[in-house]
XYZ file of C-alpha atoms in Angstrom:
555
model
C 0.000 0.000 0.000
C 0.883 3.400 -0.766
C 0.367 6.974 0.359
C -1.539 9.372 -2.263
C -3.297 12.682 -2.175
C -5.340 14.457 -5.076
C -6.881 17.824 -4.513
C -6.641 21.205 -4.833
C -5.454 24.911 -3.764
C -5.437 28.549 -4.084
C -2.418 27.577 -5.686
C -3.891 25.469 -8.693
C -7.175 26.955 -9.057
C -9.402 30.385 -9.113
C -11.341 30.929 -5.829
C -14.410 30.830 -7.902
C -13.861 27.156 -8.283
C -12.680 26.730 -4.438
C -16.066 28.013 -3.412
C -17.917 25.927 -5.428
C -15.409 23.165 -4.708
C -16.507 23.530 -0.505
C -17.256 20.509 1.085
C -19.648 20.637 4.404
C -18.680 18.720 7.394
C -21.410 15.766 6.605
C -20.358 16.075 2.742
C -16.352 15.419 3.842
C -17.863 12.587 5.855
C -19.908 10.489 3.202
C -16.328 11.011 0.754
C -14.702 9.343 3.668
C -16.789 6.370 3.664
C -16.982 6.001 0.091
C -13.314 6.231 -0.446
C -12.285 3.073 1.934
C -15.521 1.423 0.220
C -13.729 2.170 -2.972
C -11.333 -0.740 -4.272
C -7.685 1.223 -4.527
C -7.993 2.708 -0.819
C -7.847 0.931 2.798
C -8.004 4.091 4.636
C -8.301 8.065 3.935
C -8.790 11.546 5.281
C -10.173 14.777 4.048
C -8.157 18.175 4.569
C -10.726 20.468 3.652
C -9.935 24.478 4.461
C -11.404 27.607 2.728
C -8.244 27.850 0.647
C -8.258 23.886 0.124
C -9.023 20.030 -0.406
C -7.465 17.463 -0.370
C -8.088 13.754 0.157
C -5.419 11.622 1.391
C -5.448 7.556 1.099
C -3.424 4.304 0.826
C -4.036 2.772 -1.930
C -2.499 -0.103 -3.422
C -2.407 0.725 -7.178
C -1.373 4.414 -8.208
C -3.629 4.583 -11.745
C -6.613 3.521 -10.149
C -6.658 5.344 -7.336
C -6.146 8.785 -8.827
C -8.689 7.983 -11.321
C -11.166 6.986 -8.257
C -10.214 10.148 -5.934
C -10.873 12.584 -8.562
C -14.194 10.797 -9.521
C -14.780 11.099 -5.852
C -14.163 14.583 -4.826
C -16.007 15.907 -8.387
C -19.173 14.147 -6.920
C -18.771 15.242 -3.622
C -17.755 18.984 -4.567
C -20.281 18.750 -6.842
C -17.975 20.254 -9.579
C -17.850 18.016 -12.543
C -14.991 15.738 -13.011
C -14.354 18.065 -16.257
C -14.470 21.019 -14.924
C -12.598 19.825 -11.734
C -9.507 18.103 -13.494
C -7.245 20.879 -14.838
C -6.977 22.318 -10.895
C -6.093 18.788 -9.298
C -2.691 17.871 -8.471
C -1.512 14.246 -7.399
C 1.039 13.693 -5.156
C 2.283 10.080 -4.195
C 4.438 8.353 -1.567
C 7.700 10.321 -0.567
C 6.124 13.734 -2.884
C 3.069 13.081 -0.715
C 4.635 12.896 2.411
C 6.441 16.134 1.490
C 3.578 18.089 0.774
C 1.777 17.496 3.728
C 4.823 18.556 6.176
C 5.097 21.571 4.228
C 1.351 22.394 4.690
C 1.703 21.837 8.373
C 4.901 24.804 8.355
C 2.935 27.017 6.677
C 4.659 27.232 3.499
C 2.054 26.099 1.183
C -0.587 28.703 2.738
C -1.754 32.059 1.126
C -0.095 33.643 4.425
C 3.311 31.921 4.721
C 4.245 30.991 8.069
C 0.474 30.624 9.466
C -0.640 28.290 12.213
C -4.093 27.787 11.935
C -3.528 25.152 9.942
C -2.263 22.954 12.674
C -5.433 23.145 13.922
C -6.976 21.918 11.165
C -4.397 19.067 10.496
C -5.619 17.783 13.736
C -9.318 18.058 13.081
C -8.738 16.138 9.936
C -7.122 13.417 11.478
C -9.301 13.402 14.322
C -12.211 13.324 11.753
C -10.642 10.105 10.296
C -10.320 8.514 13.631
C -13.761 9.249 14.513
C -15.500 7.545 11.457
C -12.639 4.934 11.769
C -11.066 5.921 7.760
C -7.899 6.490 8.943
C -5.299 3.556 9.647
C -1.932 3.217 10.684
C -0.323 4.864 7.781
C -2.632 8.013 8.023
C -2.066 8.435 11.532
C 1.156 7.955 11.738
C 1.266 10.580 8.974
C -0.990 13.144 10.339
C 0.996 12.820 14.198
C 4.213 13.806 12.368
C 2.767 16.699 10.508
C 1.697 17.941 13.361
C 4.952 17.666 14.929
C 7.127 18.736 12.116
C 4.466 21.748 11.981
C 5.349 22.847 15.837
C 8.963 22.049 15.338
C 8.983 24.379 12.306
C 7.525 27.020 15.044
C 9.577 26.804 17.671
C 12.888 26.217 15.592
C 12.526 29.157 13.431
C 11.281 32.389 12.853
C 8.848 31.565 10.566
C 5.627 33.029 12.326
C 7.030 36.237 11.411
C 5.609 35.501 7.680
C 2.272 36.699 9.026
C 3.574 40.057 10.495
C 5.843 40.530 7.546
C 2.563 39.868 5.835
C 0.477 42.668 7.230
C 3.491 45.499 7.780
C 4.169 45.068 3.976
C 0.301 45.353 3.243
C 0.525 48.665 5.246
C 3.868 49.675 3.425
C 2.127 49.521 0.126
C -0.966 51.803 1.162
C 1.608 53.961 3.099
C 3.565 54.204 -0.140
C 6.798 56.365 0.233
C 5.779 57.688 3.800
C 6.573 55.638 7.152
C 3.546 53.815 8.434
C 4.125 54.939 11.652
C 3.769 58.794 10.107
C 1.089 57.669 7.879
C -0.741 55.869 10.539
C -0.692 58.793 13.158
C -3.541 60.089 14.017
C -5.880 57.799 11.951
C -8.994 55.532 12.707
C -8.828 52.549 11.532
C -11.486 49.584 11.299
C -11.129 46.080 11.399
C -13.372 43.548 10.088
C -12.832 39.784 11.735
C -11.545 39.366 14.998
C -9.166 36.020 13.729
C -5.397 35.582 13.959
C -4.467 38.195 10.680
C -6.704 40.799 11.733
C -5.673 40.789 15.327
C -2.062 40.766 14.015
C -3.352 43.750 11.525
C -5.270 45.624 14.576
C -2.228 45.374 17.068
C 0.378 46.348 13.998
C -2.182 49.656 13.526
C -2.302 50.263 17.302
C 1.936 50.283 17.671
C 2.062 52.346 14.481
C -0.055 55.308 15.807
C -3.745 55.147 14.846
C -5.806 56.787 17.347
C -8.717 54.639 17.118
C -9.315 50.546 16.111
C -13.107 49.425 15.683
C -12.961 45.954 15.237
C -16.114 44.310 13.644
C -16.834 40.413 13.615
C -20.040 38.278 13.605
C -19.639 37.404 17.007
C -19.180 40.480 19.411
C -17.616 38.810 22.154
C -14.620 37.956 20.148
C -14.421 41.721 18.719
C -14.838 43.111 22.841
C -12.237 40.561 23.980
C -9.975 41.799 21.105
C -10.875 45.479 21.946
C -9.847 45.065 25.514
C -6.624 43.416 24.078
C -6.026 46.458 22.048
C -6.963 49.080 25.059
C -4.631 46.936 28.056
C -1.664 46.818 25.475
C -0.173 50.105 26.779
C -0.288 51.904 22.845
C -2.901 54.201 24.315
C -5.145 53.650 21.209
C -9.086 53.750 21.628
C -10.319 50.397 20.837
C -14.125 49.210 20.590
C -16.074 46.619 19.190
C -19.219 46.528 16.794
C -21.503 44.262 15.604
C -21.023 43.266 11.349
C -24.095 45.169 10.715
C -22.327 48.112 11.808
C -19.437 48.364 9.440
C -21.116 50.166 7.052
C -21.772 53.195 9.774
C -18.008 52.633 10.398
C -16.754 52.724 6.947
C -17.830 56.610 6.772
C -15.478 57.363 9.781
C -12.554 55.505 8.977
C -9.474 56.380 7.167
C -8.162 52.852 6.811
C -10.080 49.046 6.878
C -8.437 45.955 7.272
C -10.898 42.819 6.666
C -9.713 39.187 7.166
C -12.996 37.122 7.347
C -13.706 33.326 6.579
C -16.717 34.772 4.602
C -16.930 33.061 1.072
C -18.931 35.856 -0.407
C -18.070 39.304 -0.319
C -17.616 41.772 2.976
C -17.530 44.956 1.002
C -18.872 45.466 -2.388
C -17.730 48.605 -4.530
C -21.210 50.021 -4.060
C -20.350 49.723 0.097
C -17.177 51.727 -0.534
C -19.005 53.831 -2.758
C -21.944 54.743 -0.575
C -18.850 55.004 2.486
C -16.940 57.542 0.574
C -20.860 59.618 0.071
C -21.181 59.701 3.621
C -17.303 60.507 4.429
C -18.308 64.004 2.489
C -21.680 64.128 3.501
C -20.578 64.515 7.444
C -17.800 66.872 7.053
C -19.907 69.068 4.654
C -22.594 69.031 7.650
C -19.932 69.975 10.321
C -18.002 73.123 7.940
C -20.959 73.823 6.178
C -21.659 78.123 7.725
C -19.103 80.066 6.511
C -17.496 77.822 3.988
C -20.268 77.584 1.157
C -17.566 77.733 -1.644
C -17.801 81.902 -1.853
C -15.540 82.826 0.845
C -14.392 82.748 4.463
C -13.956 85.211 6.757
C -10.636 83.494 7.760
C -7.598 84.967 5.846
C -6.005 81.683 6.600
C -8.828 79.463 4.974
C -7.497 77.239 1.889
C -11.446 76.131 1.207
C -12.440 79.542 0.275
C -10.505 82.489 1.172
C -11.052 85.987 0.290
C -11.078 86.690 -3.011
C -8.116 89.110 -3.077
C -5.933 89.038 -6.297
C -2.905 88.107 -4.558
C -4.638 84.941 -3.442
C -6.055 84.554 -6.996
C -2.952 84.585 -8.930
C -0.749 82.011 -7.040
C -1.637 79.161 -5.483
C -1.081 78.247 -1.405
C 1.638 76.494 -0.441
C 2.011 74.989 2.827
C 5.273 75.293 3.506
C 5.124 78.870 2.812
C 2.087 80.198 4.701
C 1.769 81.229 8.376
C -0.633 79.247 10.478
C -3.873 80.491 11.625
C -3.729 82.172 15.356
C -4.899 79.322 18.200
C -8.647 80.658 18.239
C -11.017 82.119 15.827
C -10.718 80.992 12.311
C -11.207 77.932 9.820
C -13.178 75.607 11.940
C -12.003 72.640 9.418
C -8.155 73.135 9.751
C -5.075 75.726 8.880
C -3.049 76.249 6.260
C -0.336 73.967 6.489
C -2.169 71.472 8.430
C -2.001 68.384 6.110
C -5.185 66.742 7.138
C -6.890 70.036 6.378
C -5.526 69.870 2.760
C -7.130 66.941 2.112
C -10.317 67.677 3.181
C -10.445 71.032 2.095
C -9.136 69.187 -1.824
C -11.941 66.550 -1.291
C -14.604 69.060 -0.718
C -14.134 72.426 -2.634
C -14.481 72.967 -5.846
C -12.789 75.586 -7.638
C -10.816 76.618 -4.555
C -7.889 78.823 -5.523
C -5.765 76.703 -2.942
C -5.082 74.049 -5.185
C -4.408 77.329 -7.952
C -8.444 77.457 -9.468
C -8.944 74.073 -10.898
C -12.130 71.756 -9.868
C -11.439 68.807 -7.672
C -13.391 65.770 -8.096
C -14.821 64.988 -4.489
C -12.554 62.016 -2.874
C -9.539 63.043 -5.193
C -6.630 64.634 -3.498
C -4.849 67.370 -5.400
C -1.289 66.338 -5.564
C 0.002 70.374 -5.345
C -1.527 70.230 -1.768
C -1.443 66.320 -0.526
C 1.961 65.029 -0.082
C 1.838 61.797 -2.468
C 1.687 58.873 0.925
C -1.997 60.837 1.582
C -3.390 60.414 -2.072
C -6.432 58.517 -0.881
C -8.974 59.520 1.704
C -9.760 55.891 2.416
C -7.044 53.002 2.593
C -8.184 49.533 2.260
C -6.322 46.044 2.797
C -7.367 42.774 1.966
C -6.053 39.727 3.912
C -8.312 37.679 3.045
C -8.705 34.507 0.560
C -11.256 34.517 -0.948
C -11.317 38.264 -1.041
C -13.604 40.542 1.130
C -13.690 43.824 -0.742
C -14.475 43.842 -3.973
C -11.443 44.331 -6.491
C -13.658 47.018 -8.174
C -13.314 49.324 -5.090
C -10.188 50.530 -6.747
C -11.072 52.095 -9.255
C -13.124 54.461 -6.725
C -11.751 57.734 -6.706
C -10.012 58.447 -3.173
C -9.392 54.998 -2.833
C -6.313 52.822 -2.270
C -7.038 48.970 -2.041
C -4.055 46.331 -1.231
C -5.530 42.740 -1.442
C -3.183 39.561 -0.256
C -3.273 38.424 -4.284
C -0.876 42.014 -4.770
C 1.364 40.454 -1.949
C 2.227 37.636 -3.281
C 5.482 38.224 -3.106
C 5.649 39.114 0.505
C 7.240 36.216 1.191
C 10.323 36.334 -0.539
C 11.191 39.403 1.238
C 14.994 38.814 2.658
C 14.213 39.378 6.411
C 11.607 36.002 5.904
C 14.057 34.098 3.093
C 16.482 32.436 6.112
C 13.407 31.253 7.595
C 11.560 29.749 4.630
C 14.674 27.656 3.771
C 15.239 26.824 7.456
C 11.905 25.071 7.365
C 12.121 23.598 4.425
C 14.768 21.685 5.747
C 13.022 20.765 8.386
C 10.745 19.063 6.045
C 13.029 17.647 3.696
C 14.813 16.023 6.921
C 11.664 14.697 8.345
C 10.381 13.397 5.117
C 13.458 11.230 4.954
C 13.070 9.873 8.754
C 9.391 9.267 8.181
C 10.495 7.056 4.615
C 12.743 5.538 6.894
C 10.657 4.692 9.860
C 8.097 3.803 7.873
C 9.687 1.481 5.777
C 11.573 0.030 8.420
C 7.874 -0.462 10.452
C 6.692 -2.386 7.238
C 9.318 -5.146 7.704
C 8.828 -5.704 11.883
C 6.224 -7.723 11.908
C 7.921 -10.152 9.514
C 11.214 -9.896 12.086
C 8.694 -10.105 14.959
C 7.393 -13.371 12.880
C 10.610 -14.743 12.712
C 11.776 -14.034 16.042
C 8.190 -15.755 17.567
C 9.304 -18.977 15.436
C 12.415 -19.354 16.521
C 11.100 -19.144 20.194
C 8.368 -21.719 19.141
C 11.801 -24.220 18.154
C 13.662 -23.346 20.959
C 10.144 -24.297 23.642
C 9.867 -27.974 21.342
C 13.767 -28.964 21.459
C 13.193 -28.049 25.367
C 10.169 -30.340 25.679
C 11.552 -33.002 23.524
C 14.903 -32.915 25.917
C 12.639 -33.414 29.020
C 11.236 -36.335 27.297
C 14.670 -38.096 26.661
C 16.210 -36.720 30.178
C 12.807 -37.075 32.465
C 15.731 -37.294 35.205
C 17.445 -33.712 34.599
C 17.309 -31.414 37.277
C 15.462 -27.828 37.648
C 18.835 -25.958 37.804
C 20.492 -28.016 34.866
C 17.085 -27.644 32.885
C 17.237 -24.113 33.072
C 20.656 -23.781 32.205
C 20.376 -25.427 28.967
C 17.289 -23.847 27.849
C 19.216 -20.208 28.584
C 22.132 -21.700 26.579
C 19.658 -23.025 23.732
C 18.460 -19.277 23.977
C 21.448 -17.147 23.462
C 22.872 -18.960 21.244
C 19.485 -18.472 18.992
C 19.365 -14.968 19.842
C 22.955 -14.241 18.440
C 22.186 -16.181 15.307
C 19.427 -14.109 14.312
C 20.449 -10.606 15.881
C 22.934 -9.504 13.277
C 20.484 -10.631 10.340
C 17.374 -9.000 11.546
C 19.299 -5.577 12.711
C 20.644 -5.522 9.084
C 17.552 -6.627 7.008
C 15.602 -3.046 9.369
C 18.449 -0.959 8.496
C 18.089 -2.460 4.834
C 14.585 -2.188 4.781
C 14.613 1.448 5.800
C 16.353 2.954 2.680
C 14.902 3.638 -0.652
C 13.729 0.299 -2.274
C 14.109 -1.944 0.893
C 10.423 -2.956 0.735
C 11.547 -6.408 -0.935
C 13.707 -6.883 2.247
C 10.251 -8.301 4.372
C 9.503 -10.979 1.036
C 13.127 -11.958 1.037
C 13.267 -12.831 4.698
C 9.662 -14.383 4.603
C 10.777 -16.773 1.758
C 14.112 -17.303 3.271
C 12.578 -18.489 6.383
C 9.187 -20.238 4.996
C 7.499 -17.806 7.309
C 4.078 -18.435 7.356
C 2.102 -15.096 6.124
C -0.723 -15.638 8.065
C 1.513 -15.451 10.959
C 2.630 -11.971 9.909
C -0.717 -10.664 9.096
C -1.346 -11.588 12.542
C 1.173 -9.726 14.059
C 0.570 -6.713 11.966
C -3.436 -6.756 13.032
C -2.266 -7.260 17.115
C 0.352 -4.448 16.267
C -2.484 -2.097 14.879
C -5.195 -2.598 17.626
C -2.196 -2.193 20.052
C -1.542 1.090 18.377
C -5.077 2.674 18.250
C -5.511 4.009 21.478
C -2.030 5.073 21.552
C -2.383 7.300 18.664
C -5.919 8.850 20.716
C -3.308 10.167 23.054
C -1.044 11.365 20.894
C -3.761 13.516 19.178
C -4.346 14.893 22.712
C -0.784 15.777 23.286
C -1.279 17.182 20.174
C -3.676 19.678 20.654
C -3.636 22.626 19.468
C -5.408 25.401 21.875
C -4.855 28.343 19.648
C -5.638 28.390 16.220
C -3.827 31.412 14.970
C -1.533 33.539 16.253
C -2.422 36.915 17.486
């Protein structure tokens, strides 16, 4: 039997297809059953996560059971076997073995370095224990992903994918400005409460923002997230809101972060759209007597200032004009005040500040905005599938960063040392799981051997009492000891050899050798293998225990 997986990934196929591809918790069990019911597979287990499937299963011919796993998971998914094929990748024995381990780091996630996915390792395998479709191989295999996966952890530095993740999402809506100045001073709102968008709403509270609002379908995880947020000594003001606020929110904010498990859309371009409306809509309300688009009795107003012919003929520039005295005045903001710049850009028309042209509402005119402030609302995407709507960027006044732009996050050089350290790791372990395993596949053909030559040793001890009836306790035992050892070292230095033999590539014929050699019996091996198995189960019930994983994600 042999270890193979078909399925697929972000990696091989369109999130359209993914979605479609979902399978339900009672849909991942019925593919269970019918895969050890089908002929290629003795046992199997679904990895099934919003970013992929996969179905793993021993199979004893390679042809057949690709053919019969992809049949499977099309009419499961529910995705024609046509439609399904060009996005399914096969991966068998050692290649198998190898991809899983690298799941388990993190490497073959959308966020590199992630740990939820340990979680989910384990609820696979306990899944496969449960309806009894996983065996020996598949546990064995799922333990030492799970291991390799924590080793990869705590041997590297490879959870800082995620941060390196999110600070390089805020880089590229920062653009050439430092997040921390770009963040200063800014309200941001963040929509899901799991382990990216906590990692996104701490990153905004140590870079400056003055307020987080963190949004997720249920509160209690957004409050406990909030109080996170407030007790982490940043001094930002954090709260929590129901999901049917965030559109209330969206008018107030400056920059949104959304990392849901949501397979449809969070934000549509009409949500940003309508956002934007009431973004202008309240700070019209609040500047609206005195500044009507005629003139204001401030001299130091850049929405409409007097209309003298010095201010008429030249534009305002802010590093060139005095501030506005402490009281009195523009009740929006003074010249040289760069938040006042953009909102006075986004809201006048016509305003000789920005030296007589029309601004579009939401656009910020470059001659007044330094170029990291050329939106008025900054959105990031950490989520696969997406939350906001790719259209949303072609909204005037708005920036959108989605994780599909940061692809190549993880090549960045501070995470490059790490990637390769891990996938070490992996290559290492892969070998010592080839190794153990194959070197398991030939013990109960030792232990076989080993059992026989203690079944000799008992009759040539019987048959000597029957010839010597006379022979004493203490001379009895003697010779049997004798008879023993000297059976023992006969067979030690074979059977050591034929497991270290057994254990390298293309040592499986090692077990058949020895069995022929021998004229073991194979029922008697079978035997052994089935006590070895039961033996095994409830062993491998603890492990998963030890196992466990108490936080999904990383915060």
């Amino acid at each position: 039997m042999s270890l193979l997986v078909v399925g697929l990934s972000h990696r091989s196929a369109p999130v359209s297809v993914l979605e479609r591809a979902a399978l339900t918790v009672d849909a991942q069990a019925r593919l269970l059953h019918d895969t050890v019911a089908a002929e290629p597979a003795a046992e199997a287990a679904v990895l099934a996560t919003c970013n992929r499937i996969e179905l793993y299963a021993d199979v004893d011919k390679f042809h057949a059971g690709v053919a019969e796993l992809s049949t499977l998971l099309a009419l499961h998914s529910g995705v024609s076997l046509e439609e399904l094929t060009p996005y399914l990748y096969v991966h068998y024995e050692d290649r198998a073995v190898h991809h899983l381990f690298s799941v388990a780091c993190g490497l073959d996630s959308m966020v590199v370095g992630e740990g939820q996915i340990l979680g989910q390792i384990k609820d696979a395998l306990a899944r496969g224990q449960e309806l009894h479709t996983a065996g020996r191989l598949l546990n064995d295999l799922f333990q030492q992903a799970l291991r390799v996966g924590k080793r990869a952890h705590s041997e590297t530095g490879i959870d800082r994918a995620g941060q390196s993740l999110v600070t390089f999402g805020l880089e590229q809506l920062a653009g050439r400005e430092p997040v921390h100045a770009w963040a200063k001073g800014k309200r941001a709102l963040v929509i899901g409460a799991g382990s990216m968008s906590s990692l996104a709403a701490a990153t905004l509270a140590r870079s400056g923002v003055d307020e987080v609002v963190v949004a997720n379908r249920t509160l209690d995880r957004a409050e406990r997230l909030a109080e996170i947020l407030t007790e982490g000594g940043t001094g930002v003001v954090a709260r929590a809101v129901p999901m049917s606020q965030v559109a209330e929110e969206l008018t107030r904010a400056d920059v949104a972060v959304s990392c849901t498990g949501a397979t449809g859309l969070v934000l549509t371009a009409a949500d940003v759209e309508a956002a934007l409306a009431g973004r202008v809509g309240d700070v019209r309300d609040d500047v609206r007597d005195g500044h009507d688009g005629s003139a204001c009795d401030d001299d130091d107003c850049v929405i409409a200032p007097h209309a003298t012919a010095e201010r008429t003929a030249e534009a305002v520039a802010p590093d060139t004009v005095t501030p506005a005295p402490e009281t009195g005045g523009c009740p929006v903001g003074r010249v040289g005040d760069e938040t006042a710049y953009e909102q006075h850009a986004a809201l006048v028309e016509n305003s000789p500040a920005v030296g007589g042209g029309p601004v579009r509402v939401g656009r910020v005119a470059p001659a007044v905005v330094p170029a990291a402030r050329a939106a008025s609302l900054y959105l990031l995407d950490l989520a696969m599938p997406r939350d906001i709507d790719a259209a949303a960027h072609r909204l005037t006044g708005v920036r959108l960063v989605d994780i599909e732009s940061l692809a190549d996050a993880s090549a960045d050089a501070p995470m490059a040392a790490d990637v390769d350290a891990v996938r070490t790791i992996v290559s290492d372990e892969v070998a010592a799981f080839g190794a153990a395993q194959r070197a398991a596949h030939i013990t109960p053909t030792v232990v076989a051997l080993r059992t026989m030559a203690a079944d000799v040793v008992s009759g040539e001890i019987a048959r000597l009492d029957g010839r010597l009836p006379g022979l004493g306790d203490k001379e009895r035992a003697e010779i049997t000891q004798t008879v023993r050892r000297v059976v023992d070292k006969l067979l030690h230095a074979p059977t050591v050899r034929v497991k270290q033999l057994a254990s390298e590539p293309g040592g499986a014929g090692y077990a058949d050798a020895l069995r022929t050699l021998f004229d073991l019996d194979p029922e008697t091996v079978a035997a052994v293998s089935r006590a070895d198995l039961l033996s095994n189960a409830g062993g491998q019930q603890n492990q998963l225990h030890e196992n466990d994983e108490p936080k999904r994600g990383r915060a």
